Coordinates of C-alpha atoms in Angstrom, one line a residue:
M1 CA 107.7 73.7 89.9
S2 CA 108.2 76.7 87.5
S3 CA 111.3 79.0 87.9
S4 CA 109.1 81.5 89.9
D5 CA 108.1 78.8 92.5
Y6 CA 110.0 78.7 95.9
I7 CA 109.9 77.4 99.4
G8 CA 110.2 80.1 102.1
Y9 CA 111.3 79.7 105.6
A10 CA 110.7 82.2 108.4
P11 CA 112.2 81.5 111.9
L12 CA 109.6 82.3 114.5
Y13 CA 111.4 84.0 117.3
H14 CA 109.9 83.6 120.9
F15 CA 107.2 81.2 119.5
S16 CA 106.3 77.9 121.2
C17 CA 103.4 75.5 121.1
D18 CA 102.3 72.2 122.3
C19 CA 102.9 70.2 119.2
E20 CA 105.8 69.0 116.9
S21 CA 104.3 70.5 113.9
F22 CA 101.1 72.1 112.7
A23 CA 99.6 72.4 109.1
I24 CA 97.9 75.7 108.4
T25 CA 97.1 75.0 104.9
P26 CA 98.6 72.2 102.7
D27 CA 101.3 74.8 101.6
V28 CA 101.8 76.6 104.8
Y29 CA 103.0 74.8 107.9
I30 CA 104.9 75.1 111.2
Q31 CA 107.6 72.6 112.0
R32 CA 110.1 72.2 114.8
L33 CA 113.4 72.1 112.9
V34 CA 114.8 73.1 109.6
G35 CA 117.8 71.4 108.1
N36 CA 121.1 73.1 107.3
D37 CA 120.5 72.3 103.6
D38 CA 117.3 74.1 103.7
V39 CA 118.5 77.5 104.7
E40 CA 121.6 79.5 104.0
L41 CA 123.0 81.1 107.2
N42 CA 126.1 82.7 105.7
E43 CA 124.2 86.1 105.6
L44 CA 123.7 86.0 109.4
T45 CA 126.5 87.2 111.9
T46 CA 127.8 85.0 114.5
H47 CA 125.6 86.6 117.2
E48 CA 122.5 86.3 114.9
R49 CA 123.4 82.5 114.5
S50 CA 123.7 82.2 118.2
K51 CA 120.4 84.0 118.9
L52 CA 118.6 82.1 116.2
S53 CA 119.6 78.8 117.8
Y54 CA 118.7 80.0 121.2
D55 CA 115.4 81.8 120.5
V56 CA 113.9 79.8 117.8
Q57 CA 112.1 76.5 118.4
Y58 CA 109.7 76.6 115.4
W59 CA 109.8 77.7 111.7
L60 CA 107.2 78.7 109.3
V61 CA 107.5 77.1 106.0
V62 CA 105.6 78.4 103.0
K63 CA 105.5 77.0 99.5
D64 CA 104.5 79.1 96.5
A65 CA 101.6 76.9 95.4
A66 CA 100.3 79.6 92.9
S67 CA 99.1 81.8 95.9
K68 CA 97.8 85.4 95.0
H69 CA 99.8 86.7 97.9
S70 CA 103.7 87.1 98.3
L71 CA 105.8 85.2 100.7
Q72 CA 106.0 88.4 102.9
V73 CA 102.1 88.8 103.0
R74 CA 101.5 85.3 103.8
V75 CA 104.1 85.3 106.7
N76 CA 102.7 88.6 107.9
D77 CA 99.1 87.2 107.8
W78 CA 100.1 84.2 110.0
M79 CA 101.8 86.5 112.5
L80 CA 98.6 88.7 112.6
A81 CA 96.5 85.6 112.8
L82 CA 98.2 84.6 116.0
W83 CA 98.2 88.2 117.2
V84 CA 94.4 88.3 116.9
V85 CA 94.0 85.0 118.9
R86 CA 96.6 86.1 121.6
P87 CA 99.3 88.8 121.5
T88 CA 102.7 87.3 122.5
R89 CA 106.3 88.2 121.8
L90 CA 106.4 86.4 118.6
E91 CA 108.9 88.1 116.2
L92 CA 110.0 87.6 112.6
R93 CA 113.6 88.7 111.6
F94 CA 114.5 86.9 108.5
L95 CA 113.1 85.3 105.4
F96 CA 114.8 82.5 103.6
K97 CA 113.8 81.4 100.2
N98 CA 114.9 78.4 98.1
F99 CA 114.3 78.3 94.2
P100 CA 114.0 75.0 92.3
D101 CA 117.2 76.0 90.2
G102 CA 119.3 76.1 93.5
R103 CA 119.2 79.8 93.9
K104 CA 118.7 80.9 97.5
G105 CA 117.2 84.1 98.6
F106 CA 117.4 86.1 102.0
S107 CA 115.8 89.1 103.5
R108 CA 116.0 91.0 106.7
L109 CA 112.8 92.2 108.2
C110 CA 112.3 95.0 110.6
P111 CA 112.5 93.8 114.2
I112 CA 109.3 94.2 116.5
D113 CA 109.7 95.9 119.9
W114 CA 106.7 94.2 121.6
N115 CA 104.6 96.4 124.0
R116 CA 105.0 94.7 127.5
E117 CA 101.6 96.0 128.3
D118 CA 100.1 93.9 125.5
V119 CA 101.7 90.6 125.8
E120 CA 100.3 87.4 127.2
H121 CA 103.0 84.7 127.9
G122 CA 103.0 81.0 127.4
P123 CA 103.1 78.5 124.5
F124 CA 100.2 78.5 122.1
T125 CA 97.8 75.6 122.6
S126 CA 96.4 73.3 119.9
T127 CA 93.0 75.0 120.3
E128 CA 94.6 78.5 119.7
L129 CA 96.5 77.3 116.7
H130 CA 93.2 76.0 115.1
Q131 CA 91.7 79.4 115.9
A132 CA 94.5 81.2 114.3
Q133 CA 94.3 78.9 111.3
K134 CA 90.6 79.9 110.7
V135 CA 91.7 83.6 111.1
F136 CA 94.6 82.9 108.5
A137 CA 92.2 81.6 106.1
V138 CA 90.0 84.8 106.2
F139 CA 93.0 86.9 105.9
E140 CA 94.1 84.8 102.8
S141 CA 90.8 85.7 101.3
I142 CA 91.2 89.4 101.5
T143 CA 92.5 91.2 98.5
P144 CA 95.5 93.4 99.4
E145 CA 94.3 96.3 97.4
S146 CA 90.8 96.2 99.0
R147 CA 89.6 98.2 102.1
L148 CA 90.2 95.3 104.4
G149 CA 93.4 94.7 102.8
M150 CA 94.6 98.2 103.6
A151 CA 93.4 97.6 107.2
L152 CA 95.5 94.4 107.4
S153 CA 98.5 96.4 106.1
L154 CA 98.0 99.1 108.6
T155 CA 97.5 96.6 111.5
Y156 CA 100.8 94.9 110.8
E157 CA 102.6 98.1 110.5
A158 CA 101.1 99.2 113.9
I159 CA 102.3 96.0 115.8
S160 CA 105.8 96.3 114.1
Q161 CA 106.4 99.8 115.4
H162 CA 109.0 100.8 117.8
R163 CA 107.6 104.2 118.8
W164 CA 104.4 104.4 120.8
H165 CA 103.0 107.5 119.3
A166 CA 103.6 106.1 115.6
G167 CA 101.9 102.8 116.8
I168 CA 98.7 104.6 118.0
V169 CA 98.5 106.7 114.8
L170 CA 98.7 103.6 112.7
Y171 CA 96.3 101.6 114.9
S172 CA 93.7 104.5 114.7
A173 CA 94.3 104.5 110.9
A174 CA 93.5 100.7 110.8
V175 CA 90.4 101.2 112.8
E176 CA 89.2 104.1 110.6
T177 CA 89.8 102.0 107.5
L178 CA 87.8 99.3 109.0
L179 CA 84.9 101.3 110.5
T180 CA 84.4 104.6 108.7
N181 CA 81.1 104.7 107.0
D182 CA 79.8 108.4 106.6
R183 CA 81.9 111.3 105.3
K184 CA 79.6 113.9 107.0
E185 CA 79.5 112.5 110.6
R186 CA 82.2 113.4 113.1
V187 CA 84.9 110.7 113.1
T188 CA 85.1 110.2 116.9
L189 CA 81.4 109.9 117.2
Q190 CA 81.2 107.7 114.1
L191 CA 84.0 105.4 115.2
A192 CA 82.7 105.1 118.8
K193 CA 79.2 104.1 117.5
A194 CA 80.5 101.7 114.9
Y195 CA 83.0 100.0 117.4
S196 CA 80.4 99.5 120.1
A197 CA 77.8 98.2 117.6
L198 CA 80.2 95.7 116.2
V199 CA 81.9 94.4 119.2
A200 CA 79.4 94.9 122.2
P201 CA 76.2 92.7 122.6
G202 CA 74.4 94.8 125.3
A203 CA 73.5 98.3 126.2
A204 CA 76.0 98.4 129.2
D205 CA 78.8 96.8 127.1
R206 CA 78.1 99.3 124.2
S207 CA 78.5 102.2 126.7
K208 CA 81.7 100.8 128.0
A209 CA 83.0 100.2 124.5
E210 CA 82.1 103.7 123.3
K211 CA 84.0 105.2 126.3
A212 CA 87.0 103.2 125.6
L213 CA 87.1 104.2 121.8
R214 CA 86.5 107.9 122.9
A215 CA 89.4 107.8 125.4
A216 CA 91.7 106.2 123.0
Y217 CA 90.8 108.7 120.3
V218 CA 91.6 111.6 122.6
V219 CA 95.1 110.3 123.0
R220 CA 95.4 109.9 119.1
S221 CA 94.1 113.5 118.5
D222 CA 96.6 114.9 120.9
I223 CA 99.5 113.1 119.2
V224 CA 98.6 114.4 115.8
H225 CA 97.9 118.0 117.0
G226 CA 101.2 118.1 119.1
R227 CA 99.4 118.2 122.4
N228 CA 100.4 114.9 124.0
Q229 CA 100.3 115.0 127.8
L230 CA 101.1 111.3 128.4
E231 CA 104.3 110.6 130.4
E232 CA 106.6 107.7 130.5
K233 CA 106.1 107.3 134.2
N234 CA 103.6 104.4 135.3
N235 CA 103.7 103.2 131.7
E236 CA 101.0 105.6 130.5
R237 CA 102.1 105.7 127.0
L238 CA 102.4 101.9 126.7
R239 CA 98.9 101.5 128.3
A240 CA 97.4 103.9 125.7
L241 CA 99.3 101.9 122.8
A242 CA 97.9 98.6 124.4
L243 CA 94.4 100.1 124.4
W244 CA 94.6 100.7 120.7
A245 CA 95.8 97.4 120.2
A246 CA 92.9 95.8 122.0
I247 CA 90.4 97.8 120.1
T248 CA 91.9 96.9 116.7
R249 CA 92.1 93.2 117.8
D250 CA 88.5 93.2 119.1
I251 CA 87.3 94.4 115.6
W252 CA 89.3 91.8 113.9
Q253 CA 88.0 89.2 116.1
V254 CA 84.4 89.9 115.0
V255 CA 85.4 90.2 111.3
V256 CA 86.9 86.8 111.1
V257 CA 84.1 84.9 112.8
E258 CA 81.2 86.7 111.2
P259 CA 80.9 86.4 107.3
A260 CA 78.2 89.2 107.3
A261 CA 80.6 91.5 108.9
L262 CA 83.4 90.5 106.7
Q263 CA 81.3 91.1 103.6
A264 CA 79.8 94.4 104.8
L265 CA 83.1 96.0 106.0
Q266 CA 84.6 95.3 102.8
D267 CA 81.9 97.0 100.8
T268 CA 81.0 100.8 100.3
D269 CA 80.2 103.2 103.2
P270 CA 76.3 102.9 102.6
V271 CA 76.5 99.1 103.0
R272 CA 78.8 99.4 106.1
K273 CA 76.4 101.9 107.7
A274 CA 73.3 99.8 107.0
F275 CA 75.0 96.9 108.5
L276 CA 76.3 98.7 111.6
D277 CA 72.9 100.4 112.3
K278 CA 71.1 97.1 112.2
R279 CA 73.3 95.6 115.0

């Protein structure tokens, strides 16, 4: 190992699965326990240590292995991969890093306040973990500076948001980054057509998808123009946030299983438009 190599450890809060360990890649894997010699807990408060032992059953372990992505990006990619498969209360709070010369690193992460309108409870099954493994492989192939790399970053920022209106704006930015393909066409119309073409197989489904995107975009526009009318009662705001989360997740679910979609949406506007118009 070189002096820049490391092993990273991320405790997975509120995560459970039906196996003792799971290899995502040869250098990224989940394991149930991490030894006291592997992580330095002195940076944590007594309360944080107690919560860690109570809320954490599994750890994500990441070896450097000459990856083009940083530890933070790889951890985020795995979290997003699980979110694409199924949204849960999974949360990341700390990152620990061990270097071959004995140095230990520690980082605090921004906590996530999960939307209760967009959470499915229960442990991840082996099938779901293998699905997430395939999603992770696609995310690892995406260059951070590319169009889809920016969309990934915006998606992660959206699911990390504590404020519903900021989350909606970030989700909509991610969707625009994923789907915009024409500078002249109105954004709402363009996104509704692109979204329905990408995710809906039949005419009836396309109509439903277009209506969902248009309804979501009305809320987004009201927020950025200072005209929001949604109220806290009846969870209107959280349901609007959940709709944007579902739309964004729908798009990623297509991108990660269709190589043609991945390639086209990573390309220029004309290539995107030609791909979407043919669907």
